[in-house]
Coordinates of C-alpha atoms in Angstrom, one line a residue:
M1 CA 16.0 -77.5 21.2
L2 CA 14.7 -77.2 24.7
E3 CA 14.2 -73.5 24.2
L4 CA 12.3 -74.2 21.0
E5 CA 10.1 -76.7 22.8
K6 CA 9.4 -74.1 25.5
L7 CA 8.4 -71.6 22.8
N8 CA 6.1 -74.1 21.1
E9 CA 4.4 -75.0 24.4
F10 CA 4.0 -71.3 25.2
V11 CA 2.4 -70.5 21.9
D12 CA 0.0 -73.5 22.2
S13 CA -1.0 -72.5 25.7
H14 CA -3.6 -70.0 27.0
G15 CA -4.3 -68.2 30.2
E16 CA -3.1 -65.2 32.2
L17 CA 0.6 -64.5 31.9
Q18 CA 2.4 -64.7 35.3
R19 CA 3.9 -61.3 36.3
G20 CA 7.4 -60.8 37.5
R21 CA 9.0 -63.5 35.4
G22 CA 9.5 -61.5 32.2
L23 CA 6.6 -63.3 30.3
V24 CA 4.7 -60.1 29.7
T25 CA 7.6 -58.0 28.5
G26 CA 9.0 -61.0 26.6
T27 CA 5.7 -61.6 24.8
I28 CA 5.6 -57.9 23.8
A29 CA 9.2 -58.0 22.7
L30 CA 8.7 -61.2 20.6
S31 CA 5.5 -59.9 19.0
L32 CA 7.1 -56.6 18.0
A33 CA 10.2 -58.4 16.8
I34 CA 8.1 -60.7 14.5
L35 CA 6.3 -57.6 13.1
C36 CA 9.6 -55.8 12.6
F37 CA 11.1 -58.7 10.7
L38 CA 8.0 -58.9 8.5
G39 CA 8.1 -55.2 8.1
V40 CA 11.7 -55.3 6.8
L41 CA 10.7 -58.0 4.3
V42 CA 7.9 -55.7 3.1
F43 CA 10.5 -52.9 2.5
H44 CA 12.6 -55.4 0.5
F45 CA 9.7 -56.7 -1.7
P46 CA 7.0 -54.0 -1.7
Q47 CA 5.7 -55.1 -5.1
Y48 CA 4.8 -58.5 -3.7
L49 CA 4.1 -57.9 0.0
S50 CA 2.3 -54.6 0.1
T51 CA -1.3 -53.7 -0.8
P52 CA -1.5 -51.2 -3.6
E53 CA -4.6 -49.4 -2.2
L54 CA -2.9 -49.1 1.2
R55 CA 0.7 -48.1 0.2
R56 CA -0.7 -45.1 -1.7
S57 CA -2.2 -43.8 1.6
Y58 CA 0.7 -44.0 4.0
S59 CA 4.1 -42.2 4.2
V60 CA 7.1 -44.5 3.9
D61 CA 9.1 -42.1 6.1
V62 CA 6.5 -42.5 8.9
M63 CA 6.6 -46.3 8.5
R64 CA 10.4 -46.2 8.9
M65 CA 10.0 -44.3 12.1
V66 CA 7.4 -46.8 13.4
L67 CA 9.7 -49.7 12.5
L68 CA 12.7 -48.0 14.2
A69 CA 10.7 -47.4 17.4
A70 CA 9.5 -51.0 17.4
L71 CA 13.0 -52.4 16.9
V72 CA 14.3 -50.3 19.8
I73 CA 11.5 -51.3 22.1
A74 CA 11.7 -55.0 21.2
G75 CA 15.5 -55.1 21.4
G76 CA 15.6 -53.2 24.7
L77 CA 12.9 -55.3 26.4
S78 CA 14.5 -58.6 25.3
L79 CA 18.0 -57.5 26.2
V80 CA 16.9 -56.5 29.7
N81 CA 15.2 -59.8 30.2
I82 CA 18.3 -61.7 29.0
I83 CA 20.6 -59.8 31.3
F84 CA 18.4 -60.4 34.4
N85 CA 17.6 -64.0 33.4
R86 CA 13.9 -63.4 33.1
S87 CA 12.3 -65.9 30.6
R88 CA 15.6 -65.9 28.7
W89 CA 14.3 -68.6 26.3
L90 CA 11.5 -66.2 25.2
S91 CA 13.5 -63.0 25.0
S92 CA 16.4 -64.7 23.2
F93 CA 14.1 -65.5 20.2
A94 CA 12.9 -61.9 20.2
F95 CA 16.5 -60.5 20.3
L96 CA 17.5 -62.9 17.4
L97 CA 14.7 -61.6 15.3
V98 CA 15.6 -58.0 16.1
A99 CA 19.2 -58.7 15.1
A100 CA 18.1 -60.4 11.9
A101 CA 15.8 -57.5 11.0
A102 CA 18.7 -55.1 11.6
L103 CA 21.2 -57.2 9.5
L104 CA 18.7 -57.1 6.7
G105 CA 18.7 -53.3 6.7
G106 CA 16.2 -52.5 9.4
H107 CA 14.4 -49.2 8.8
K108 CA 17.0 -48.0 6.3
V109 CA 16.1 -50.5 3.5
P110 CA 15.8 -48.5 0.3
V111 CA 12.5 -48.6 -1.6
N112 CA 13.1 -48.1 -5.3
D113 CA 10.5 -47.8 -8.1
F114 CA 8.7 -51.1 -8.7
A115 CA 5.9 -52.5 -10.8
D116 CA 2.4 -51.8 -9.6
N117 CA 0.5 -54.7 -11.2
T118 CA 2.2 -57.7 -9.6
P119 CA 0.4 -60.4 -7.6
Y120 CA 0.7 -59.7 -3.9
I121 CA -0.3 -60.6 -0.4
G122 CA -1.3 -58.0 2.1
L123 CA 1.5 -58.4 4.6
D124 CA 1.7 -54.6 5.2
W125 CA -2.1 -54.6 6.0
F126 CA -1.6 -57.5 8.4
I127 CA 1.3 -55.8 10.2
L128 CA -0.5 -52.4 10.6
D129 CA -3.8 -53.8 11.5
L130 CA -2.5 -56.2 14.1
L131 CA -0.2 -53.5 15.6
G132 CA -3.0 -50.9 15.7
S133 CA -5.8 -53.2 16.8
S134 CA -3.8 -54.8 19.6
L135 CA -2.5 -51.5 20.9
I136 CA -5.9 -49.9 20.9
F137 CA -8.3 -52.7 21.8
I138 CA -6.3 -54.6 24.4
F139 CA -5.8 -51.3 26.2
I140 CA -9.6 -50.5 26.0
E141 CA -10.4 -54.1 27.1
K142 CA -8.2 -53.7 30.2
L143 CA -9.8 -50.4 31.1
F144 CA -13.4 -51.3 30.5
A145 CA -13.5 -55.1 30.7
H146 CA -16.9 -56.8 30.8
R147 CA -15.5 -60.2 31.9
K148 CA -12.6 -59.0 34.1
D149 CA -11.2 -62.5 34.6
Q150 CA -10.8 -63.1 30.9
P151 CA -7.0 -63.1 29.9
V152 CA -5.6 -61.6 26.7
F153 CA -4.6 -65.1 25.6
R154 CA -7.9 -66.8 26.3
A155 CA -8.9 -70.3 25.2
E156 CA -8.9 -70.8 21.4
W157 CA -7.0 -67.5 20.7
Q158 CA -4.7 -69.4 18.3
T159 CA -7.6 -70.3 16.0
D160 CA -8.9 -66.8 15.8
F161 CA -5.4 -65.5 15.2
H162 CA -5.0 -67.9 12.3
H163 CA -8.2 -66.6 10.8
F164 CA -6.9 -63.0 11.3
V165 CA -3.6 -63.8 9.5
V166 CA -5.2 -65.6 6.5
N167 CA -8.0 -63.0 6.1
H168 CA -5.4 -60.3 6.0
M169 CA -2.9 -62.0 3.8
I170 CA -5.4 -62.7 1.1
V171 CA -6.8 -59.2 1.0
G172 CA -5.6 -58.8 -2.6
F173 CA -7.6 -61.9 -3.7
V174 CA -10.7 -60.7 -1.7
L175 CA -10.5 -57.2 -3.3
L176 CA -10.0 -58.6 -6.8
A177 CA -12.7 -61.2 -6.4
T178 CA -15.3 -58.8 -4.9
N179 CA -14.6 -56.0 -7.4
L180 CA -14.9 -58.5 -10.3
L181 CA -18.2 -59.9 -8.9
V182 CA -19.7 -56.5 -8.2
H183 CA -18.9 -55.2 -11.7
K184 CA -20.1 -58.4 -13.4
L185 CA -23.3 -58.9 -11.4
F186 CA -24.4 -55.4 -10.7
G187 CA -22.7 -53.1 -13.3
W188 CA -26.0 -53.0 -15.3
A189 CA -27.7 -51.2 -12.4
A190 CA -25.4 -48.2 -12.4
N191 CA -27.2 -45.0 -13.4
D192 CA -25.1 -41.8 -14.1
G193 CA -27.9 -39.5 -12.9
I194 CA -28.3 -41.3 -9.5
R195 CA -24.5 -41.6 -9.1
G196 CA -24.0 -37.9 -9.8
W197 CA -26.7 -37.0 -7.2
V198 CA -25.2 -39.3 -4.6
A199 CA -21.7 -38.0 -5.3
G200 CA -22.8 -34.5 -4.7
L201 CA -24.4 -35.1 -1.3
N202 CA -23.1 -33.3 1.8
F203 CA -20.3 -35.5 3.4
W204 CA -22.2 -36.2 6.6
V205 CA -25.5 -37.0 4.9
A206 CA -23.6 -39.3 2.5
L207 CA -21.8 -41.0 5.3
F208 CA -25.1 -41.7 7.2
L209 CA -26.6 -43.0 3.9
I210 CA -23.7 -45.3 2.9
I211 CA -23.7 -46.9 6.4
L212 CA -27.5 -47.2 6.3
V213 CA -27.5 -48.8 2.8
A214 CA -24.6 -51.1 3.7
D215 CA -26.3 -52.1 7.0
L216 CA -29.6 -52.9 5.3
V217 CA -27.8 -55.3 3.0
Q218 CA -25.8 -56.6 5.9
Y219 CA -28.9 -57.1 8.0
W220 CA -30.8 -59.2 5.4
T221 CA -27.6 -61.1 4.3
H222 CA -26.9 -61.8 8.0
R223 CA -30.4 -63.0 8.6
A224 CA -30.2 -65.3 5.6
Y225 CA -27.1 -66.9 7.1
H226 CA -29.2 -67.8 10.1
E227 CA -32.4 -68.9 8.4
V228 CA -31.0 -70.7 5.3
P229 CA -29.5 -74.1 6.4
L230 CA -26.9 -74.1 3.6
L231 CA -25.7 -70.6 4.5
W232 CA -25.7 -71.4 8.2
R233 CA -23.0 -74.0 7.5
L234 CA -20.6 -71.1 6.7
H235 CA -21.8 -68.7 9.4
A236 CA -21.7 -71.3 12.2
V237 CA -17.9 -71.0 12.0
H238 CA -18.2 -67.3 13.1
H239 CA -20.6 -68.2 15.8
S240 CA -18.5 -71.0 17.3
V241 CA -16.3 -68.5 19.2
K242 CA -16.8 -69.0 22.9
S243 CA -15.0 -65.9 24.2
M244 CA -15.7 -62.4 23.0
D245 CA -12.8 -60.0 22.5
W246 CA -11.1 -57.9 19.8
L247 CA -9.9 -61.0 18.0
A248 CA -13.2 -62.9 18.0
G249 CA -14.6 -61.2 15.0
S250 CA -11.8 -62.5 12.8
R251 CA -13.2 -66.0 13.0
Q252 CA -15.0 -66.0 9.6
H253 CA -15.1 -68.5 6.8
I254 CA -13.5 -67.2 3.6
L255 CA -16.6 -68.0 1.5
E256 CA -18.8 -66.0 3.9
L257 CA -16.3 -63.1 3.7
L258 CA -16.5 -63.1 -0.1
I259 CA -20.2 -63.4 -0.3
T260 CA -20.9 -60.7 2.3
R261 CA -18.4 -58.2 1.0
T262 CA -19.7 -58.6 -2.6
L263 CA -23.3 -58.0 -1.6
V264 CA -22.5 -55.0 0.7
L265 CA -20.2 -53.4 -1.9
A266 CA -22.7 -53.8 -4.7
P267 CA -25.1 -50.9 -3.7
I268 CA -22.1 -48.7 -2.7
Y269 CA -20.7 -49.1 -6.3
V270 CA -24.1 -48.8 -8.0
L271 CA -25.0 -45.6 -6.1
G272 CA -21.6 -44.0 -6.7
F273 CA -20.5 -42.7 -3.4
S274 CA -17.5 -40.4 -3.4
K275 CA -14.0 -41.8 -2.5
E276 CA -13.9 -39.6 0.7
V277 CA -17.2 -41.1 1.9
I278 CA -16.2 -44.7 1.1
D279 CA -12.9 -44.1 2.9
A280 CA -14.8 -42.8 6.0
Y281 CA -17.2 -45.8 5.8
I282 CA -14.2 -48.2 5.7
V283 CA -12.8 -46.6 8.9
V284 CA -16.2 -46.9 10.6
V285 CA -16.9 -50.5 9.6
G286 CA -13.3 -51.5 10.5
F287 CA -13.6 -50.0 14.0
Q288 CA -17.1 -51.4 14.7
A289 CA -16.2 -54.9 13.4
V290 CA -13.6 -55.1 16.1
F291 CA -15.1 -53.0 18.8
N292 CA -18.5 -54.8 18.8
H293 CA -16.9 -58.1 19.5
A294 CA -14.5 -56.7 22.2
N295 CA -14.6 -57.6 25.8
V296 CA -15.8 -54.2 26.9
S297 CA -18.7 -53.2 29.1
V298 CA -20.3 -50.5 26.9
R299 CA -24.0 -49.9 26.5
L300 CA -24.3 -46.1 25.6
G301 CA -27.6 -45.5 27.4
P302 CA -30.5 -44.7 25.1
L303 CA -28.2 -44.6 22.1
R304 CA -28.0 -48.4 22.3
Y305 CA -31.4 -48.4 20.6
V306 CA -29.8 -46.5 17.7
I307 CA -26.2 -47.7 17.4
V308 CA -24.8 -51.2 17.6
T309 CA -22.7 -51.5 20.7
P310 CA -20.6 -54.4 22.2
N311 CA -23.5 -55.2 24.5
F312 CA -25.9 -55.4 21.5
H313 CA -23.6 -57.7 19.5
H314 CA -22.6 -59.9 22.4
W315 CA -26.2 -60.9 22.6
H316 CA -26.1 -62.0 19.0
H317 CA -23.3 -64.4 19.8
S318 CA -25.0 -65.8 22.9
Q319 CA -26.4 -69.3 23.5
D320 CA -29.1 -68.0 25.7
D321 CA -32.6 -68.9 24.5
E322 CA -33.8 -65.3 24.1
A323 CA -30.8 -64.4 21.9
I324 CA -31.1 -67.1 19.2
D325 CA -31.4 -65.5 15.8
R326 CA -31.6 -61.9 17.1
N327 CA -29.6 -58.6 16.8
Y328 CA -28.5 -58.9 13.2
A329 CA -27.5 -55.3 12.5
A330 CA -23.8 -54.3 12.2
H331 CA -24.1 -50.5 12.6
Y332 CA -27.6 -49.3 13.3
A333 CA -29.4 -51.1 16.1
F334 CA -32.8 -49.5 15.2
L335 CA -33.0 -51.9 12.2
D336 CA -33.5 -54.9 14.5
Y337 CA -36.2 -52.9 16.4
L338 CA -37.8 -52.0 13.1
F339 CA -37.9 -55.5 11.8
G340 CA -38.7 -57.2 15.2
T341 CA -35.5 -59.1 15.7
A342 CA -34.0 -57.2 18.7
V343 CA -33.3 -59.2 21.8
K344 CA -35.8 -58.9 24.6
S345 CA -34.3 -59.9 28.0
T346 CA -34.4 -58.8 31.6
K347 CA -30.7 -59.5 31.8
L348 CA -28.1 -56.8 30.9
W349 CA -25.6 -59.3 29.4
P350 CA -25.8 -62.8 28.0
E351 CA -24.3 -65.7 30.0
R352 CA -22.7 -68.0 27.4
Y353 CA -21.3 -67.6 23.9
G354 CA -21.0 -70.0 21.0
V355 CA -23.1 -72.4 18.9
V356 CA -25.8 -74.4 20.8
G357 CA -24.5 -77.9 20.9
D358 CA -20.9 -76.8 20.3
Y359 CA -20.6 -78.9 17.2
V360 CA -18.1 -76.7 15.3
P361 CA -14.5 -78.1 15.7
N362 CA -11.7 -75.9 16.9
G363 CA -8.8 -75.1 14.6
F364 CA -8.5 -73.0 11.4
F365 CA -8.2 -75.8 8.8
R366 CA -10.9 -77.9 10.5
Q367 CA -13.2 -74.9 10.4
L368 CA -12.3 -74.2 6.8
K369 CA -13.6 -77.6 5.7
F370 CA -16.4 -77.8 8.3
P371 CA -19.2 -76.5 6.0
F372 CA -18.5 -79.2 3.5
V373 CA -18.2 -82.2 5.8
W374 CA -20.8 -81.4 8.5
K375 CA -23.5 -84.1 8.7
G376 CA -26.0 -81.9 10.6

C-alpha cells in the first residue's frame, strides 16, 4: 500500500525529476510498460481496440518488433533499478506490468481474422501517437527549448494528458460523427466535374491547395470561436493552458473538436481531393498541431510571415494585450497578415499564457462541463 501511495503522489505531482535516483529511468520504464500492456490487449482484441483506418496502414510484424523492443527496454531499466535499489517502488510497478504483458503473450499474440464493422475505441492510435509524439517532441524541446527551465512534467500536465487520452480513445466516434455530418450537410454541394479536376491536380499543387482550403475554413472558424460568446465558452478550455509544450494542444473540448473537424473536412470532401493528398495533409496537420504548441524556440526568419511557427502560435495563446484575438491561422501565417489579425509587437516572444482572468477550472471533467455552467 505504501508503494501505491508513493505512485499516486508521483503521478499527481509536477516538476523536474531528480537525477541519480532512478526517477527518470523508472518513469521511462513505467511509461513503456503501460504502453506494452495496452499493446498486448490490442493484439488480443483488434476488432474492438484498433482503428480500422489505421490498422490497414501499418504492418503487424513491424508492430510486433516495436512491442518486443519496448518490452526489453522497460524490463531492463526496471530490473536494473530494482537491483540497485533506485526508486524501487516505481520500477517494481513497471516490471510487474512487463511481466503481465509477457504472460499474456507479449509480441507473439496471434492475430486471427476478425469482423471489420464492430464498435471500437482507438487504443492503437493512442499508443502509437503517444509513443511517437513523446519520443520526437520531448527530444526537440530539450534541444531547442524556448523556456529552458520548464520541466517535461510541468504544472497541469495531468489535465492535458487526460484530454489526450480521451480525444484519442474516441477517435472512432469522432470519425463516424464528422463523416456523417459532412455527408448530410454538404453532400448536395459535391460536383463530379470539379471533383474530377481536383483529383487530377499535380500532387504538390493539390497539397498546397488542400492546406490552403482547410486553413481558410480553420481561420474563420477559429475567429468565430473568439468573437461569438457562445462559441468562446468551448474555446476558452483550449486557451486555459498556461504552459506551452507538445501536450498543450490536446486540451480541447470534445464539442469544439467535432465542430471544427466537420467544417474543415467539408470542403475537402466536396472538392474531392485524392486519398494520397488527404493522407499527406493529415500528416502535415498532425505535425503542426503538436509542433506549433511545443516549447521550442523556432521563428524561421522571413518564412514566419508565410508559415505558422511555434513563435507565431505561442502569441495566440498569450495573455499579453497585443496578442488578444490575434494569429488565428493554423498553417499559413500570411492569412492573418492578409486579414489584418497578425500580432504586432516589439517583443520576440509573449510573456504569459492562458485566459485573461484565469476563470477556467483545472481538471478534465470540470473543463468538460465548464461551457455549460460558466456564469460569465
